[in-house]
Amino acid sequence: MSGPAQTTPHASSRSAVLDVIRAAGTISRVGLARATGFTGATISTVVRRLIDDGLVLETGRAESTGGKPRVLLQLNQDSRYAVGVHLDLSGITYVLTNLGGSVVARMSRAGAGEEDPPVVVGRMAREVEALIEGIGVDRSRITGLGLVSPGPLAPAAGMRLTPPAMRSWEDFPLDRALEEATGLPVLLDNDATAAALGEHWSGVVGGTATFAALYMGTGIGAGLLINGLTYRGASGNAGEIGHVCLDVNGPECWCGARGCTEILAGPAAVVAAARADRRLARAAGLTSGKGNKPPRPSVAAEFAAVARAARDGEPAARALLEDSARHLAVAARTLANVMDLELLVLTGPSLAIAGSTYLPVVQEEMDRAFFSRATHPVEVRLSTSAATAPAIGAATMVLQSELVPLRQGLRLPGNLADAEPGGTAVRAAHGG
Amino acid sequence: MSGPAQTTPHASSRSAVLDVIRAAGTISRVGLARATGFTGATISTVVRRLIDDGLVLETGRAESTGGKPRVLLQLNQDSRYAVGVHLDLSGITYVLTNLGGSVVARMSRAGAGEEDPPVVVGRMAREVEALIEGIGVDRSRITGLGLVSPGPLAPAAGMRLTPPAMRSWEDFPLDRALEEATGLPVLLDNDATAAALGEHWSGVVGGTATFAALYMGTGIGAGLLINGLTYRGASGNAGEIGHVCLDVNGPECWCGARGCTEILAGPAAVVAAARADRRLARAAGLTSGKGNKPPRPSVAAEFAAVARAARDGEPAARALLEDSARHLAVAARTLANVMDLELLVLTGPSLAIAGSTYLPVVQEEMDRAFFSRATHPVEVRLSTSAATAPAIGAATMVLQSELVPLRQGLRLPGNLADAEPGGTAVRAAHGG
């Protein structure tokens, strides 16, 4: 069906109103009507229910332009919490956020590494428990758990087509297993999409509602927000710029294609090149790779070591990062050309470390070669929460999803093509 | 502002209702309420106004499941018409469509070539006049004129950064000039975006509301429909896959970047390679390029000649097209990876001629290397109206725009970032 799906008011009025209250801080009912376009009667009904459910508080009155002062509304921040988990080969990041998306607790633990998925899930459940107990939040107030990991993802089947090191995760029912282990409802989504949502809620994005978050962790991807909604594509895997082709004659990538961004410029490529330069490898403190003594540091940890060497003035390290940045910049330009973007945010754990090298290179590429540069510039910003944006986005997805009545067909991949309100992700299907 | 803009009902209810009636053929008020999510009262008001304006007719009754039979509504097809013009270096295509988007008249004329913009605009005005007079439609029923051309476009400034052969069009106020010459309101948009809309209204797309139209005329681009709405990006120039990088070490493109799809695989590249092969150039009937006798055939015409040679069994021509197809397929995969697409339509004048060579190559690339192929396939279809889709889309933009009350801020490029109901394009700003 075309067009009007977006205009359906009842399915999303609750979440729309809540999102406006969140973004505004405090706002009156009249302000809500103006911001959402809903009638006063609709606003009145929705707000009454939000107050009854304890999600929104009345909080004093604002001066009115004539007439009686207007009652101001704000989120009841401590009424709900959500857990966000970012699972990556190199590390697992946990956050607990309140209803406003503010982080009230966070922790980082070892990544999935080479452990078996059920072992990792068991550990994650214990770590989530420790996170919740550490902060002393009543469990009944925890809405659920958002779990984000590298795509492609499929509901009730977990990851599909993983990088080689995570192959044992293919077709493992990650969401369902973690749901059983924690007793919390679990939403599964792509890490880069979650990063975009995390930036939207807590990052450097400000009021810009259409932007891309270019994500670099162990892999490379992007999350897309269009008009404040996450754009997820047909299966929740939109934004896969790690596997767009930058060189038709380039080396073969693990994904089956040739000359992908990730194989040319990803952290693993940088680390491999650094390791091949014996002097640089020693200067950066990389292990020799020979002898194969475990535990071998993660790709992200070794990338961080190269980035530190570059910062310490090691020219070979600097040259490697700049070459990676030039390739990433071309992929970023592809994304900007396809989406006609005005804003691009660099985020993710690897850019948390090396972003200051990448930022000027990406910005220069946009200024020089973005196709519509005669119409408008593309601004590139470095995230201020690059390491935790995916986990924050994961928690946000849960908060939003609890607040939106479960929509028809949400469980069917075929219906995921729509731009969904930020983070309405794949919900673990117990029955299915 | 985030989120709720989509849920504003009043701004687009009229166009949403009309679009559902159009798509359904005939539908009851109850069916409309169900399809749009609007209340019965809203539907009732909107439909009454559409009937008063003569845009919608009541047309018999349908059996109801109990209760009295429901009145069926349908578009009054002949109540409005729109002109669609597709301006390209190689040709100008004109269509006149009725309110349902059906083509009631069409014609093709010589392209912009090397004539001065004001001369071409004068000719276009005469050709539009001939189109309208030929079919004998009352001028008062013509809503306006949609004009589409290669991007990047800017309101009241026309094209920016054109291919070299169209450089004289840069900053020419195309929309305003044509508005003055024809006396019709003019909407200006990107040809590839219009092609996507044309496919949505009249093409092979069926019910799929999220897809990309991969366009090849003189240049290469793509139009994006997300959930039945054209995605235009910040300045109406989304989908520029003609200028994504396929080879970081490739030849420099006129756009300033390196290894773009267009420079590697576009019609001009195919023609140049054919011309360099003296035997093939002769077999395809290409002029020598020496002596410089005007009029030199357009790139599209020469590309068509190479395509015909390929169809006639000329192996060198076939090899050139297949190489172009392989590059275009990689660009198409980039688009599919970024948007996580399920459907891609090949369209545009050059694919109207050579599409049967390109289709299997693009399909094979999707099956082999689309990143989320383990989650779902990407279907590639060849348009059945590839030569006229941009012009049809141009007319459609006008029909839809007439039906949507002019929205706040529509003239400001900064506000074009939203996904707009199909074809709410840059309106010529008389005052500005």
mmCIF file of N, CA, C and O in Angstrom, chain A residues 86-161:
data_model
loop_
_atom_site.group_PDB
_atom_site.id
_atom_site.type_symbol
_atom_site.label_atom_id
_atom_site.label_comp_id
_atom_site.label_asym_id
_atom_site.label_seq_id
_atom_site.Cartn_x
_atom_site.Cartn_y
_atom_site.Cartn_z
ATOM 1 N N HIS A 86 25.658 -3.954 23.571
ATOM 2 C CA HIS A 86 26.321 -3.939 22.267
ATOM 3 C C HIS A 86 27.327 -5.084 22.239
ATOM 4 O O HIS A 86 28.353 -5.041 22.911
ATOM 5 N N LEU A 87 26.984 -6.104 21.472
ATOM 6 C CA LEU A 87 27.813 -7.305 21.387
ATOM 7 C C LEU A 87 28.715 -7.216 20.169
ATOM 8 O O LEU A 87 28.239 -7.091 19.037
ATOM 9 N N ASP A 88 29.999 -7.251 20.401
ATOM 10 C CA ASP A 88 30.936 -7.240 19.288
ATOM 11 C C ASP A 88 32.027 -8.262 19.580
ATOM 12 O O ASP A 88 32.243 -8.661 20.723
ATOM 13 N N LEU A 89 32.687 -8.675 18.524
ATOM 14 C CA LEU A 89 33.813 -9.588 18.668
ATOM 15 C C LEU A 89 34.810 -9.071 19.706
ATOM 16 O O LEU A 89 35.310 -9.814 20.545
ATOM 17 N N SER A 90 35.037 -7.751 19.665
ATOM 18 C CA SER A 90 36.127 -7.175 20.462
ATOM 19 C C SER A 90 35.723 -6.740 21.857
ATOM 20 O O SER A 90 36.580 -6.450 22.687
ATOM 21 N N GLY A 91 34.433 -6.626 22.115
ATOM 22 C CA GLY A 91 34.025 -6.144 23.420
ATOM 23 C C GLY A 91 32.509 -6.185 23.544
ATOM 24 O O GLY A 91 31.803 -6.165 22.533
ATOM 25 N N ILE A 92 32.031 -6.250 24.766
ATOM 26 C CA ILE A 92 30.589 -6.136 25.003
ATOM 27 C C ILE A 92 30.387 -4.934 25.900
ATOM 28 O O ILE A 92 31.022 -4.815 26.952
ATOM 29 N N THR A 93 29.547 -4.004 25.443
ATOM 30 C CA THR A 93 29.278 -2.791 26.207
ATOM 31 C C THR A 93 27.847 -2.854 26.736
ATOM 32 O O THR A 93 26.924 -3.179 25.985
ATOM 33 N N TYR A 94 27.693 -2.554 28.005
ATOM 34 C CA TYR A 94 26.381 -2.568 28.641
ATOM 35 C C TYR A 94 26.043 -1.168 29.134
ATOM 36 O O TYR A 94 26.909 -0.495 29.706
ATOM 37 N N VAL A 95 24.813 -0.731 28.938
ATOM 38 C CA VAL A 95 24.354 0.499 29.596
ATOM 39 C C VAL A 95 22.970 0.253 30.183
ATOM 40 O O VAL A 95 22.204 -0.598 29.705
ATOM 41 N N LEU A 96 22.671 1.021 31.224
ATOM 42 C CA LEU A 96 21.311 1.075 31.754
ATOM 43 C C LEU A 96 20.896 2.532 31.618
ATOM 44 O O LEU A 96 21.627 3.433 32.055
ATOM 45 N N THR A 97 19.779 2.774 30.935
ATOM 46 C CA THR A 97 19.341 4.168 30.781
ATOM 47 C C THR A 97 17.972 4.335 31.418
ATOM 48 O O THR A 97 17.209 3.379 31.543
ATOM 49 N N ASN A 98 17.702 5.580 31.799
ATOM 50 C CA ASN A 98 16.347 5.881 32.274
ATOM 51 C C ASN A 98 15.455 6.219 31.085
ATOM 52 O O ASN A 98 15.894 6.128 29.927
ATOM 53 N N LEU A 99 14.211 6.594 31.360
ATOM 54 C CA LEU A 99 13.239 6.823 30.292
ATOM 55 C C LEU A 99 13.678 7.915 29.333
ATOM 56 O O LEU A 99 13.323 7.914 28.153
ATOM 57 N N GLY A 100 14.468 8.860 29.822
ATOM 58 C CA GLY A 100 14.939 9.949 28.967
ATOM 59 C C GLY A 100 16.151 9.566 28.144
ATOM 60 O O GLY A 100 16.656 10.371 27.370
ATOM 61 N N GLY A 101 16.628 8.323 28.317
ATOM 62 C CA GLY A 101 17.780 7.878 27.548
ATOM 63 C C GLY A 101 19.104 8.254 28.194
ATOM 64 O O GLY A 101 20.163 8.026 27.616
ATOM 65 N N SER A 102 19.060 8.834 29.396
ATOM 66 C CA SER A 102 20.319 9.152 30.079
ATOM 67 C C SER A 102 20.916 7.880 30.669
ATOM 68 O O SER A 102 20.205 7.059 31.242
ATOM 69 N N VAL A 103 22.225 7.753 30.523
ATOM 70 C CA VAL A 103 22.916 6.562 31.011
ATOM 71 C C VAL A 103 23.060 6.669 32.530
ATOM 72 O O VAL A 103 23.646 7.626 33.035
ATOM 73 N N VAL A 104 22.509 5.694 33.263
ATOM 74 C CA VAL A 104 22.659 5.698 34.716
ATOM 75 C C VAL A 104 23.712 4.680 35.165
ATOM 76 O O VAL A 104 24.184 4.738 36.289
ATOM 77 N N ALA A 105 24.052 3.744 34.280
ATOM 78 C CA ALA A 105 25.139 2.806 34.591
ATOM 79 C C ALA A 105 25.709 2.279 33.286
ATOM 80 O O ALA A 105 24.998 2.157 32.297
ATOM 81 N N ARG A 106 26.998 1.999 33.281
ATOM 82 C CA ARG A 106 27.607 1.407 32.095
ATOM 83 C C ARG A 106 28.779 0.526 32.488
ATOM 84 O O ARG A 106 29.403 0.747 33.531
ATOM 85 N N MET A 107 29.055 -0.465 31.662
ATOM 86 C CA MET A 107 30.266 -1.252 31.873
ATOM 87 C C MET A 107 30.692 -1.921 30.575
ATOM 88 O O MET A 107 29.878 -2.125 29.671
ATOM 89 N N SER A 108 31.989 -2.227 30.483
ATOM 90 C CA SER A 108 32.526 -2.899 29.301
ATOM 91 C C SER A 108 33.172 -4.194 29.741
ATOM 92 O O SER A 108 33.847 -4.234 30.771
ATOM 93 N N ARG A 109 32.954 -5.234 28.983
ATOM 94 C CA ARG A 109 33.541 -6.524 29.303
ATOM 95 C C ARG A 109 34.153 -7.115 28.043
ATOM 96 O O ARG A 109 33.999 -6.567 26.942
ATOM 97 N N ALA A 110 34.806 -8.250 28.188
ATOM 98 C CA ALA A 110 35.449 -8.905 27.047
ATOM 99 C C ALA A 110 34.430 -9.218 25.952
ATOM 100 O O ALA A 110 33.256 -9.463 26.236
ATOM 101 N N GLY A 111 34.879 -9.214 24.716
ATOM 102 C CA GLY A 111 34.000 -9.471 23.580
ATOM 103 C C GLY A 111 33.671 -10.944 23.411
ATOM 104 O O GLY A 111 34.069 -11.786 24.224
ATOM 105 N N ALA A 112 32.944 -11.229 22.322
ATOM 106 C CA ALA A 112 32.514 -12.599 22.067
ATOM 107 C C ALA A 112 33.719 -13.513 21.826
ATOM 108 O O ALA A 112 33.685 -14.700 22.158
ATOM 109 N N GLY A 113 34.781 -12.934 21.265
ATOM 110 C CA GLY A 113 35.989 -13.706 21.028
ATOM 111 C C GLY A 113 35.696 -15.016 20.328
ATOM 112 O O GLY A 113 34.914 -15.058 19.380
ATOM 113 N N GLU A 114 36.326 -16.088 20.793
ATOM 114 C CA GLU A 114 36.099 -17.377 20.138
ATOM 115 C C GLU A 114 35.245 -18.307 20.987
ATOM 116 O O GLU A 114 35.142 -19.500 20.714
ATOM 117 N N GLU A 115 34.632 -17.762 22.037
ATOM 118 C CA GLU A 115 33.774 -18.598 22.886
ATOM 119 C C GLU A 115 32.526 -19.041 22.119
ATOM 120 O O GLU A 115 32.080 -18.374 21.191
ATOM 121 N N ASP A 116 31.944 -20.135 22.574
ATOM 122 C CA ASP A 116 30.706 -20.608 21.969
ATOM 123 C C ASP A 116 29.558 -19.665 22.328
ATOM 124 O O ASP A 116 29.489 -19.178 23.453
ATOM 125 N N PRO A 117 28.638 -19.439 21.382
ATOM 126 C CA PRO A 117 27.523 -18.533 21.657
ATOM 127 C C PRO A 117 26.784 -18.814 22.974
ATOM 128 O O PRO A 117 26.553 -17.874 23.746
ATOM 129 N N PRO A 118 26.431 -20.072 23.310
ATOM 130 C CA PRO A 118 25.691 -20.274 24.568
ATOM 131 C C PRO A 118 26.503 -19.861 25.796
ATOM 132 O O PRO A 118 25.944 -19.336 26.765
ATOM 133 N N VAL A 119 27.822 -20.048 25.743
ATOM 134 C CA VAL A 119 28.686 -19.642 26.859
ATOM 135 C C VAL A 119 28.653 -18.118 26.998
ATOM 136 O O VAL A 119 28.521 -17.573 28.104
ATOM 137 N N VAL A 120 28.759 -17.433 25.858
ATOM 138 C CA VAL A 120 28.753 -15.964 25.889
ATOM 139 C C VAL A 120 27.409 -15.457 26.395
ATOM 140 O O VAL A 120 27.349 -14.522 27.199
ATOM 141 N N VAL A 121 26.322 -16.080 25.942
ATOM 142 C CA VAL A 121 24.991 -15.640 26.379
ATOM 143 C C VAL A 121 24.845 -15.810 27.888
ATOM 144 O O VAL A 121 24.313 -14.927 28.580
ATOM 145 N N GLY A 122 25.342 -16.917 28.427
ATOM 146 C CA GLY A 122 25.296 -17.138 29.870
ATOM 147 C C GLY A 122 26.063 -16.049 30.620
ATOM 148 O O GLY A 122 25.570 -15.478 31.603
ATOM 149 N N ARG A 123 27.234 -15.729 30.098
ATOM 150 C CA ARG A 123 28.028 -14.660 30.724
ATOM 151 C C ARG A 123 27.311 -13.316 30.628
ATOM 152 O O ARG A 123 27.293 -12.535 31.593
ATOM 153 N N MET A 124 26.716 -13.036 29.455
ATOM 154 C CA MET A 124 26.010 -11.760 29.282
ATOM 155 C C MET A 124 24.880 -11.625 30.297
ATOM 156 O O MET A 124 24.662 -10.552 30.865
ATOM 157 N N ALA A 125 24.154 -12.724 30.527
ATOM 158 C CA ALA A 125 23.044 -12.676 31.475
ATOM 159 C C ALA A 125 23.572 -12.314 32.870
ATOM 160 O O ALA A 125 22.978 -11.491 33.577
ATOM 161 N N ARG A 126 24.713 -12.891 33.246
ATOM 162 C CA ARG A 126 25.284 -12.567 34.566
ATOM 163 C C ARG A 126 25.746 -11.111 34.613
ATOM 164 O O ARG A 126 25.565 -10.415 35.616
ATOM 165 N N GLU A 127 26.326 -10.660 33.515
ATOM 166 C CA GLU A 127 26.821 -9.277 33.496
ATOM 167 C C GLU A 127 25.667 -8.264 33.529
ATOM 168 O O GLU A 127 25.766 -7.212 34.161
ATOM 169 N N VAL A 128 24.572 -8.604 32.837
ATOM 170 C CA VAL A 128 23.380 -7.739 32.878
ATOM 171 C C VAL A 128 22.850 -7.676 34.308
ATOM 172 O O VAL A 128 22.500 -6.604 34.820
ATOM 173 N N GLU A 129 22.813 -8.839 34.958
ATOM 174 C CA GLU A 129 22.341 -8.913 36.341
ATOM 175 C C GLU A 129 23.200 -8.018 37.242
ATOM 176 O O GLU A 129 22.677 -7.253 38.061
ATOM 177 N N ALA A 130 24.518 -8.085 37.055
ATOM 178 C CA ALA A 130 25.438 -7.274 37.854
ATOM 179 C C ALA A 130 25.199 -5.787 37.616
ATOM 180 O O ALA A 130 25.221 -4.975 38.553
ATOM 181 N N LEU A 131 24.924 -5.425 36.365
ATOM 182 C CA LEU A 131 24.660 -4.026 36.010
ATOM 183 C C LEU A 131 23.431 -3.513 36.752
ATOM 184 O O LEU A 131 23.441 -2.423 37.345
ATOM 185 N N ILE A 132 22.365 -4.324 36.717
ATOM 186 C CA ILE A 132 21.102 -3.915 37.335
ATOM 187 C C ILE A 132 21.255 -3.859 38.856
ATOM 188 O O ILE A 132 20.839 -2.885 39.498
ATOM 189 N N GLU A 133 21.891 -4.892 39.417
ATOM 190 C CA GLU A 133 22.041 -4.928 40.875
ATOM 191 C C GLU A 133 22.948 -3.811 41.373
ATOM 192 O O GLU A 133 22.689 -3.225 42.419
ATOM 193 N N GLY A 134 23.972 -3.510 40.579
ATOM 194 C CA GLY A 134 24.921 -2.472 40.960
ATOM 195 C C GLY A 134 24.239 -1.132 41.186
ATOM 196 O O GLY A 134 24.628 -0.356 42.059
ATOM 197 N N ILE A 135 23.208 -0.869 40.409
ATOM 198 C CA ILE A 135 22.560 0.451 40.500
ATOM 199 C C ILE A 135 21.324 0.396 41.398
ATOM 200 O O ILE A 135 20.786 1.436 41.793
ATOM 201 N N GLY A 136 20.890 -0.817 41.718
ATOM 202 C CA GLY A 136 19.781 -0.978 42.658
ATOM 203 C C GLY A 136 18.418 -0.563 42.127
ATOM 204 O O GLY A 136 17.547 -0.116 42.871
ATOM 205 N N VAL A 137 18.212 -0.698 40.809
ATOM 206 C CA VAL A 137 16.908 -0.350 40.225
ATOM 207 C C VAL A 137 15.940 -1.514 40.399
ATOM 208 O O VAL A 137 16.321 -2.676 40.243
ATOM 209 N N ASP A 138 14.697 -1.194 40.744
ATOM 210 C CA ASP A 138 13.665 -2.218 40.872
ATOM 211 C C ASP A 138 13.458 -2.897 39.529
ATOM 212 O O ASP A 138 13.228 -2.244 38.508
ATOM 213 N N ARG A 139 13.551 -4.235 39.520
ATOM 214 C CA ARG A 139 13.490 -4.970 38.251
ATOM 215 C C ARG A 139 12.174 -4.746 37.487
ATOM 216 O O ARG A 139 12.134 -4.816 36.270
ATOM 217 N N SER A 140 11.104 -4.454 38.237
ATOM 218 C CA SER A 140 9.796 -4.272 37.588
ATOM 219 C C SER A 140 9.797 -3.011 36.715
ATOM 220 O O SER A 140 8.936 -2.834 35.865
ATOM 221 N N ARG A 141 10.757 -2.139 36.969
ATOM 222 C CA ARG A 141 10.819 -0.903 36.163
ATOM 223 C C ARG A 141 11.664 -1.069 34.905
ATOM 224 O O ARG A 141 11.811 -0.126 34.137
ATOM 225 N N ILE A 142 12.256 -2.234 34.722
ATOM 226 C CA ILE A 142 13.088 -2.442 33.534
ATOM 227 C C ILE A 142 12.235 -2.996 32.399
ATOM 228 O O ILE A 142 11.682 -4.085 32.479
ATOM 229 N N THR A 143 12.126 -2.162 31.392
ATOM 230 C CA THR A 143 11.232 -2.436 30.277
ATOM 231 C C THR A 143 11.698 -3.601 29.422
ATOM 232 O O THR A 143 10.899 -4.362 28.903
ATOM 233 N N GLY A 144 12.972 -3.722 29.268
ATOM 234 C CA GLY A 144 13.486 -4.786 28.407
ATOM 235 C C GLY A 144 14.939 -4.550 28.087
ATOM 236 O O GLY A 144 15.576 -3.652 28.649
ATOM 237 N N LEU A 145 15.429 -5.356 27.170
ATOM 238 C CA LEU A 145 16.841 -5.326 26.821
ATOM 239 C C LEU A 145 16.982 -5.200 25.302
ATOM 240 O O LEU A 145 16.388 -5.972 24.543
ATOM 241 N N GLY A 146 17.745 -4.230 24.895
ATOM 242 C CA GLY A 146 18.054 -4.074 23.478
ATOM 243 C C GLY A 146 19.433 -4.645 23.216
ATOM 244 O O GLY A 146 20.381 -4.317 23.931
ATOM 245 N N LEU A 147 19.517 -5.516 22.241
ATOM 246 C CA LEU A 147 20.786 -6.168 21.932
ATOM 247 C C LEU A 147 21.166 -5.827 20.502
ATOM 248 O O LEU A 147 20.387 -6.080 19.578
ATOM 249 N N VAL A 148 22.316 -5.234 20.315
ATOM 250 C CA VAL A 148 22.731 -4.892 18.955
ATOM 251 C C VAL A 148 24.070 -5.535 18.649
ATOM 252 O O VAL A 148 24.923 -5.681 19.516
ATOM 253 N N SER A 149 24.215 -5.944 17.406
ATOM 254 C CA SER A 149 25.429 -6.660 16.976
ATOM 255 C C SER A 149 25.599 -6.442 15.482
ATOM 256 O O SER A 149 24.727 -5.864 14.838
ATOM 257 N N PRO A 150 26.738 -6.888 14.918
ATOM 258 C CA PRO A 150 26.932 -6.667 13.486
ATOM 259 C C PRO A 150 25.859 -7.388 12.667
ATOM 260 O O PRO A 150 25.461 -8.496 13.022
ATOM 261 N N GLY A 151 25.386 -6.746 11.621
ATOM 262 C CA GLY A 151 24.396 -7.354 10.725
ATOM 263 C C GLY A 151 25.066 -8.275 9.753
ATOM 264 O O GLY A 151 26.276 -8.412 9.796
ATOM 265 N N PRO A 152 24.371 -8.918 8.811
ATOM 266 C CA PRO A 152 22.909 -8.947 8.711
ATOM 267 C C PRO A 152 22.261 -9.793 9.806
ATOM 268 O O PRO A 152 22.815 -10.806 10.219
ATOM 269 N N LEU A 153 21.099 -9.342 10.237
ATOM 270 C CA LEU A 153 20.356 -10.020 11.283
ATOM 271 C C LEU A 153 19.014 -10.498 10.749
ATOM 272 O O LEU A 153 18.449 -9.894 9.852
ATOM 273 N N ALA A 154 18.522 -11.560 11.334
ATOM 274 C CA ALA A 154 17.178 -12.024 10.994
ATOM 275 C C ALA A 154 16.479 -12.393 12.293
ATOM 276 O O ALA A 154 17.122 -12.915 13.200
ATOM 277 N N PRO A 155 15.180 -12.106 12.404
ATOM 278 C CA PRO A 155 14.493 -12.386 13.659
ATOM 279 C C PRO A 155 14.529 -13.874 13.965
ATOM 280 O O PRO A 155 14.354 -14.699 13.079
ATOM 281 N N ALA A 156 14.744 -14.204 15.228
ATOM 282 C CA ALA A 156 14.753 -15.585 15.718
ATOM 283 C C ALA A 156 15.819 -16.438 15.032
ATOM 284 O O ALA A 156 15.843 -17.639 15.168
ATOM 285 N N ALA A 157 16.703 -15.804 14.272
ATOM 286 C CA ALA A 157 17.801 -16.561 13.680
ATOM 287 C C ALA A 157 19.125 -15.876 13.963
ATOM 288 O O ALA A 157 20.182 -16.392 13.658
ATOM 289 N N GLY A 158 19.055 -14.673 14.568
ATOM 290 C CA GLY A 158 20.291 -13.982 14.926
ATOM 291 C C GLY A 158 21.062 -13.517 13.713
ATOM 292 O O GLY A 158 20.483 -13.086 12.718
ATOM 293 N N MET A 159 22.370 -13.604 13.785
ATOM 294 C CA MET A 159 23.223 -13.067 12.724
ATOM 295 C C MET A 159 23.239 -13.988 11.507
ATOM 296 O O MET A 159 23.236 -15.192 11.630
ATOM 297 N N ARG A 160 23.289 -13.399 10.360
ATOM 298 C CA ARG A 160 23.499 -14.156 9.124
ATOM 299 C C ARG A 160 24.737 -13.571 8.471
ATOM 300 O O ARG A 160 24.904 -12.363 8.467
ATOM 301 N N LEU A 161 25.529 -14.404 7.849
ATOM 302 C CA LEU A 161 26.716 -13.936 7.147
ATOM 303 C C LEU A 161 27.594 -13.068 8.043
ATOM 304 O O LEU A 161 27.714 -11.868 7.852
#
